[in-house]
Amino acid sequence: MALGWTDFIAITAVVFVAQSVRFGFDTEPSGSAGLPVTAISICLIVAWMVALRVYQTLDRRVIGSGSVEYSRVVSASLSVFGVLAILALALQLDVSRGFFAMALPVGTVALLVSRWLWRKWLARRRSDGDFIERVLVVGETRSATHLISHLVARPELGLHVAGACLPTARMRPAETALIVDDAEVGVFGDFDDVGAAVQACGASVVAVTSAEALGHAGMRELSWDLEKVGVSMMVSPGITDIAGPRMMVRPVAGLPLLHIDKPQYEAATRFRKALVDRGGATVMMLLIAPVLALIALLIKLDSPGPVFYRATRVGMGNAPFRMWKFRSMYRDAELRKQELLDQNEGSGVLFKIHDDPRVTRFGKLLRRYSIDELPQLLNVLGGTMSLVGPRPPLPEEVELYDGRVARRMLVKPGMTGLWQVSGRSNLSWEESVHLDLSYVENWSIMGDAAILWRTVKAVVTKEGAY
């Protein structure tokens, strides 16, 4: 309810500000339709609010998690203005295009910022134990443990594991405990005890992780029983690293089958991403050109050597390229690397050391705020990198890839990515690869926008940077 009122306040404020900027305080009829300006504004507000409801932006299942919430807000905003443009053209209404051109982007940004602020507030409250749903996990021990581990690690999702029903409970005393990541989860029997377990642990949601173990009849009867007591049911498809936009339930011969779309990094989608990359890099280069020149001067004054460092990395399709960076080390860094191998703190083939003695005084500042990576905008303009993507791998790292890991080479590496906003140097090699694969499998424009937003926070807080 509060979120809906916030949407209404944001839209109303933006629309009437746009009206006052475009028309002043004149409320006389505007355009060939002869409608008062205020009437047009009210119609726009109503249409916008209706569009937000049609796109289910207040669905509690998407509020506070993932990029779907933001995507729905943007889609609703674009659709309402698209419909209004069509009506204006069909009815030959001579309304001010400047008014709508001002209200659309500002209003959409206001809604997104409002949602983001609410999400931060909700995450804090959920971490404190408020606004949560109690979940009963039902399934085989292995799959149930996997889901419980994810939910325990993400308290901001608001899904608190209240208990579990496992087939192994038949061989152990009732109400024993399952230990997952130092969290103790009560076991309330086996699959035949789900109804009683819901009442015992006060669950409002039942999450089934092993539908095949319950069988078709068991799943149907369970859904009916839960419907009677007002408890919702979630079913895990048993597929990891696949996000919602690629999944769709498709009824076939009376059976609900989960349809998994191909990863969206081909044809028109790739062209759209390239357009965003080139346009964004061009704007950023123009805006920060004076800053880049100043940094180059300071590098030259700090230590002898070139301004830039060009490292060999492997890009899309295993094609090698030269990646631009500001030099942050002394010229003999590669020669001194052999002397420091015993101090390596990196994972896999990555070489990392806290307080690396090869880093220059000014280079430490560059690395702390990831400023040394700004020249990679040249790679984005040249088409070898993207603004957002997997981490650019070393050639020797790619040689060790198996078939699973090699999928990260299906897209261009990025200046930033999930690895950048999830810990950077604090991540293990396996964790970095997992995040890269998740990005490749579930790429979307809105996901890229969310990562860019989170990158700003990661850079400012210096999280995982050294």
XYZ file of N, CA and C in Angstrom, residues 110-226:
351
model
N 12.254 8.790 -11.482
C 11.724 9.001 -10.132
C 11.134 7.711 -9.566
N 10.420 6.957 -10.411
C 9.849 5.686 -9.957
C 10.939 4.679 -9.617
N 11.971 4.614 -10.448
C 13.057 3.667 -10.205
C 13.828 4.014 -8.931
N 14.095 5.293 -8.730
C 14.790 5.712 -7.509
C 13.940 5.417 -6.284
N 12.639 5.675 -6.392
C 11.731 5.380 -5.288
C 11.746 3.893 -4.953
N 11.691 3.045 -5.992
C 11.723 1.602 -5.771
C 13.035 1.169 -5.129
N 14.135 1.782 -5.584
C 15.438 1.430 -5.025
C 15.519 1.797 -3.547
N 15.019 2.970 -3.182
C 15.036 3.388 -1.782
C 14.167 2.465 -0.925
N 12.989 2.110 -1.439
C 12.129 1.183 -0.715
C 12.808 -0.179 -0.555
N 13.524 -0.604 -1.621
C 14.200 -1.894 -1.567
C 15.281 -1.899 -0.489
N 16.057 -0.832 -0.368
C 17.086 -0.753 0.663
C 16.449 -0.795 2.048
N 15.347 -0.070 2.212
C 14.654 -0.068 3.502
C 14.108 -1.453 3.822
N 13.506 -2.094 2.810
C 12.921 -3.410 3.020
C 13.991 -4.444 3.342
N 15.153 -4.360 2.681
C 16.231 -5.310 2.949
C 16.718 -5.205 4.391
N 16.812 -3.965 4.886
C 17.231 -3.783 6.289
C 16.200 -4.348 7.248
N 14.926 -4.096 6.969
C 13.874 -4.609 7.862
C 13.811 -6.134 7.825
N 13.989 -6.703 6.628
C 13.964 -8.158 6.530
C 15.144 -8.787 7.247
N 16.301 -8.138 7.186
C 17.475 -8.646 7.896
C 17.258 -8.621 9.401
N 16.387 -7.718 9.852
C 16.048 -7.619 11.276
C 14.903 -8.550 11.661
N 14.378 -9.298 10.663
C 13.317 -10.255 10.955
C 11.915 -9.761 10.689
N 11.762 -8.585 10.090
C 10.433 -8.063 9.778
C 10.078 -8.345 8.316
N 8.785 -8.345 8.028
C 8.287 -8.513 6.660
C 8.835 -9.772 5.990
N 8.844 -10.866 6.728
C 9.360 -12.114 6.176
C 8.233 -13.130 6.028
N 8.450 -14.089 5.156
C 7.550 -15.222 5.007
C 8.284 -16.470 5.481
N 7.576 -17.276 6.257
C 8.172 -18.504 6.783
C 7.995 -19.612 5.750
N 9.101 -20.266 5.426
C 9.118 -21.252 4.350
C 9.379 -22.649 4.902
N 8.562 -23.594 4.443
C 8.797 -25.003 4.738
C 9.365 -25.636 3.470
N 10.565 -26.179 3.556
C 11.240 -26.777 2.399
C 10.941 -28.269 2.375
N 10.459 -28.754 1.218
C 10.084 -30.155 1.060
C 10.860 -30.743 -0.103
N 11.631 -31.794 0.145
C 12.376 -32.416 -0.946
C 13.462 -33.338 -0.452
N 14.186 -33.916 -1.402
C 15.327 -34.757 -1.052
C 16.369 -33.919 -0.291
N 17.138 -34.577 0.543
C 18.067 -33.859 1.414
C 19.039 -32.982 0.628
N 19.567 -33.484 -0.484
C 20.564 -32.726 -1.237
C 19.971 -31.460 -1.844
N 18.822 -31.592 -2.517
C 18.215 -30.418 -3.147
C 17.673 -29.450 -2.111
N 17.132 -29.978 -1.018
C 16.613 -29.119 0.048
C 17.746 -28.321 0.692
N 18.876 -28.968 0.924
C 20.027 -28.288 1.519
C 20.528 -27.172 0.623
N 20.530 -27.415 -0.699
C 20.979 -26.401 -1.652
C 20.103 -25.151 -1.570
N 18.777 -25.338 -1.542
C 17.869 -24.195 -1.460
C 17.994 -23.493 -0.113
N 18.060 -24.255 0.952
C 18.177 -23.663 2.287
C 19.439 -22.816 2.380
N 20.533 -23.303 1.817
C 21.794 -22.564 1.848
C 21.649 -21.207 1.164
N 20.963 -21.182 0.019
C 20.771 -19.929 -0.703
C 19.900 -18.960 0.091
N 18.827 -19.456 0.692
C 17.916 -18.581 1.434
C 18.555 -18.066 2.720
N 19.350 -18.890 3.372
C 20.039 -18.450 4.591
C 21.034 -17.346 4.275
N 21.682 -17.437 3.090
C 22.682 -16.435 2.706
C 22.067 -15.138 2.220
N 20.765 -15.139 1.919
C 20.108 -13.944 1.382
C 18.900 -13.565 2.239
N 19.114 -13.108 3.470
C 17.982 -12.755 4.334
C 17.153 -11.598 3.794
N 17.758 -10.752 2.910
C 17.028 -9.615 2.372
C 15.890 -10.037 1.449
N 15.865 -11.310 1.050
C 14.767 -11.796 0.213
C 13.482 -11.963 1.011
N 13.595 -12.020 2.320
C 12.409 -12.121 3.160
C 11.823 -13.516 3.229
N 12.608 -14.543 2.902
C 12.142 -15.936 2.960
C 12.933 -16.659 4.050
N 12.327 -16.801 5.214
C 12.980 -17.439 6.355
C 12.614 -18.917 6.392
N 13.625 -19.771 6.396
C 13.394 -21.219 6.421
C 12.953 -21.621 7.829
N 11.685 -22.005 7.938
C 11.132 -22.354 9.246
C 11.232 -23.839 9.543
N 11.454 -24.655 8.510
C 11.531 -26.087 8.731
C 11.669 -26.828 7.423
N 11.775 -28.146 7.530
C 11.937 -28.976 6.333
C 11.247 -30.309 6.537
N 10.838 -30.914 5.413
C 10.314 -32.279 5.410
C 11.190 -33.081 4.454
N 11.869 -34.098 4.987
C 12.833 -34.869 4.218
C 12.466 -36.346 4.244
N 12.763 -37.080 3.167
C 12.462 -38.518 3.166
C 13.255 -39.273 4.213
N 14.441 -38.766 4.571
C 15.268 -39.437 5.576
C 14.661 -39.332 6.974
N 13.625 -38.489 7.108
C 12.996 -38.350 8.428
C 12.310 -39.636 8.853
N 12.030 -40.538 7.891
C 11.411 -41.818 8.232
C 12.374 -42.669 9.067
N 13.667 -42.395 8.921
C 14.671 -43.209 9.594
C 15.275 -42.518 10.810
N 14.686 -41.388 11.197
C 15.218 -40.657 12.347
C 14.052 -40.163 13.203
N 14.303 -39.802 14.457
C 13.218 -39.305 15.306
C 12.611 -38.034 14.725
N 11.333 -37.807 14.980
C 10.641 -36.620 14.476
C 11.238 -35.353 15.076
N 11.147 -34.269 14.273
C 11.570 -32.942 14.690
C 13.062 -32.885 15.059
N 13.890 -33.612 14.301
C 15.328 -33.458 14.462
C 15.761 -32.225 13.683
N 17.053 -31.919 13.694
C 17.517 -30.692 13.060
C 18.463 -30.998 11.905
N 18.414 -30.121 10.895
C 19.322 -30.173 9.764
C 20.220 -28.940 9.845
N 21.523 -29.130 9.850
C 22.486 -28.029 9.970
C 22.953 -27.638 8.568
N 22.678 -26.402 8.173
C 23.085 -25.893 6.862
C 23.756 -24.537 7.068
N 25.030 -24.446 6.730
C 25.782 -23.189 6.856
C 25.616 -22.578 8.246
N 25.801 -23.397 9.264
C 25.715 -22.972 10.665
C 24.307 -22.582 11.093
N 23.320 -22.799 10.226
C 21.925 -22.524 10.585
C 21.231 -23.852 10.894
N 20.473 -23.867 11.970
C 19.767 -25.084 12.380
C 18.318 -25.027 11.902
N 17.936 -25.984 11.067
C 16.596 -26.047 10.504
C 15.896 -27.293 11.018
N 14.748 -27.112 11.639
C 14.008 -28.236 12.179
C 13.434 -29.127 11.092
N 13.512 -30.448 11.287
C 12.935 -31.414 10.351
C 11.638 -31.931 10.965
N 10.523 -31.686 10.258
C 9.204 -31.999 10.803
C 8.578 -33.215 10.125
N 9.389 -34.235 9.885
C 8.847 -35.446 9.296
C 9.186 -35.578 7.827
N 8.465 -36.503 7.152
C 8.720 -36.755 5.742
C 7.622 -36.147 4.880
N 7.506 -36.623 3.631
C 6.573 -36.013 2.688
C 5.113 -36.184 3.105
N 4.812 -37.203 3.891
C 3.436 -37.416 4.339
C 3.041 -36.488 5.474
N 4.012 -35.760 6.015
C 3.745 -34.914 7.179
C 3.730 -33.429 6.851
N 3.634 -33.076 5.560
C 3.722 -31.667 5.164
C 2.605 -30.842 5.795
N 1.376 -31.345 5.759
C 0.254 -30.598 6.324
C 0.459 -30.273 7.790
N 0.852 -31.264 8.558
C 1.098 -31.046 9.986
C 2.309 -30.146 10.201
N 3.314 -30.276 9.329
C 4.526 -29.463 9.467
C 4.226 -27.991 9.222
N 3.316 -27.697 8.269
C 2.926 -26.307 8.008
C 2.342 -25.679 9.260
N 1.481 -26.415 9.925
C 0.871 -25.895 11.149
C 1.901 -25.774 12.267
N 2.805 -26.747 12.354
C 3.769 -26.771 13.450
C 4.778 -25.628 13.371
N 5.237 -25.306 12.139
C 6.272 -24.275 12.013
C 5.706 -22.924 11.572
N 4.389 -22.862 11.355
C 3.771 -21.596 10.980
C 4.172 -21.104 9.607
N 4.392 -22.016 8.657
C 4.840 -21.633 7.322
C 3.703 -21.009 6.514
N 4.044 -19.994 5.726
C 3.088 -19.387 4.797
C 3.408 -19.764 3.354
N 4.580 -20.406 3.177
C 5.008 -20.845 1.848
C 5.639 -22.226 1.975
N 5.310 -23.099 1.024
C 5.950 -24.407 0.936
C 6.777 -24.439 -0.337
N 8.065 -24.708 -0.201
C 8.975 -24.767 -1.348
C 9.345 -26.220 -1.609
N 8.912 -26.740 -2.743
C 9.181 -28.131 -3.110
C 10.426 -28.165 -3.993
N 11.440 -28.890 -3.557
C 12.696 -28.962 -4.323
C 12.855 -30.273 -5.078
N 11.983 -31.240 -4.817
C 12.082 -32.548 -5.486
C 10.688 -33.005 -5.893
N 10.151 -32.365 -6.931
C 8.796 -32.697 -7.372
C 8.699 -34.152 -7.806
N 9.777 -34.679 -8.405
C 9.736 -36.065 -8.894
C 9.629 -37.061 -7.739
N 10.140 -36.680 -6.556
C 10.079 -37.572 -5.404
C 8.658 -37.680 -4.868
N 7.891 -36.576 -4.970
C 6.507 -36.618 -4.516
C 5.595 -37.279 -5.539
N 5.968 -37.191 -6.819
C 5.136 -37.785 -7.857
C 4.021 -36.842 -8.282
N 3.395 -37.144 -9.446
C 2.337 -36.282 -9.974
C 1.141 -36.196 -9.026
N 0.709 -37.351 -8.552
C -0.455 -37.366 -7.657
C -0.142 -36.641 -6.355
N 1.052 -36.859 -5.815
C 1.432 -36.214 -4.565
C 1.496 -34.701 -4.695
N 2.040 -34.203 -5.812
C 2.111 -32.762 -6.038
C 0.714 -32.162 -6.169
N -0.164 -32.864 -6.886
C -1.522 -32.350 -7.069
C -2.263 -32.280 -5.738
N -2.169 -33.327 -4.956
C -2.862 -33.347 -3.670
C -2.273 -32.316 -2.707
N -0.961 -32.138 -2.756
C -0.322 -31.153 -1.885
C -0.794 -29.747 -2.237
N -0.875 -29.441 -3.533
C -1.336 -28.108 -3.937
C -2.771 -27.867 -3.501
N -3.612 -28.911 -3.577
C -4.993 -28.759 -3.137
C -5.066 -28.524 -1.622
N -4.281 -29.305 -0.868
C -4.300 -29.168 0.594
C -3.811 -27.784 1.027
N -2.758 -27.285 0.369
C -2.227 -25.972 0.727
C -3.192 -24.859 0.343
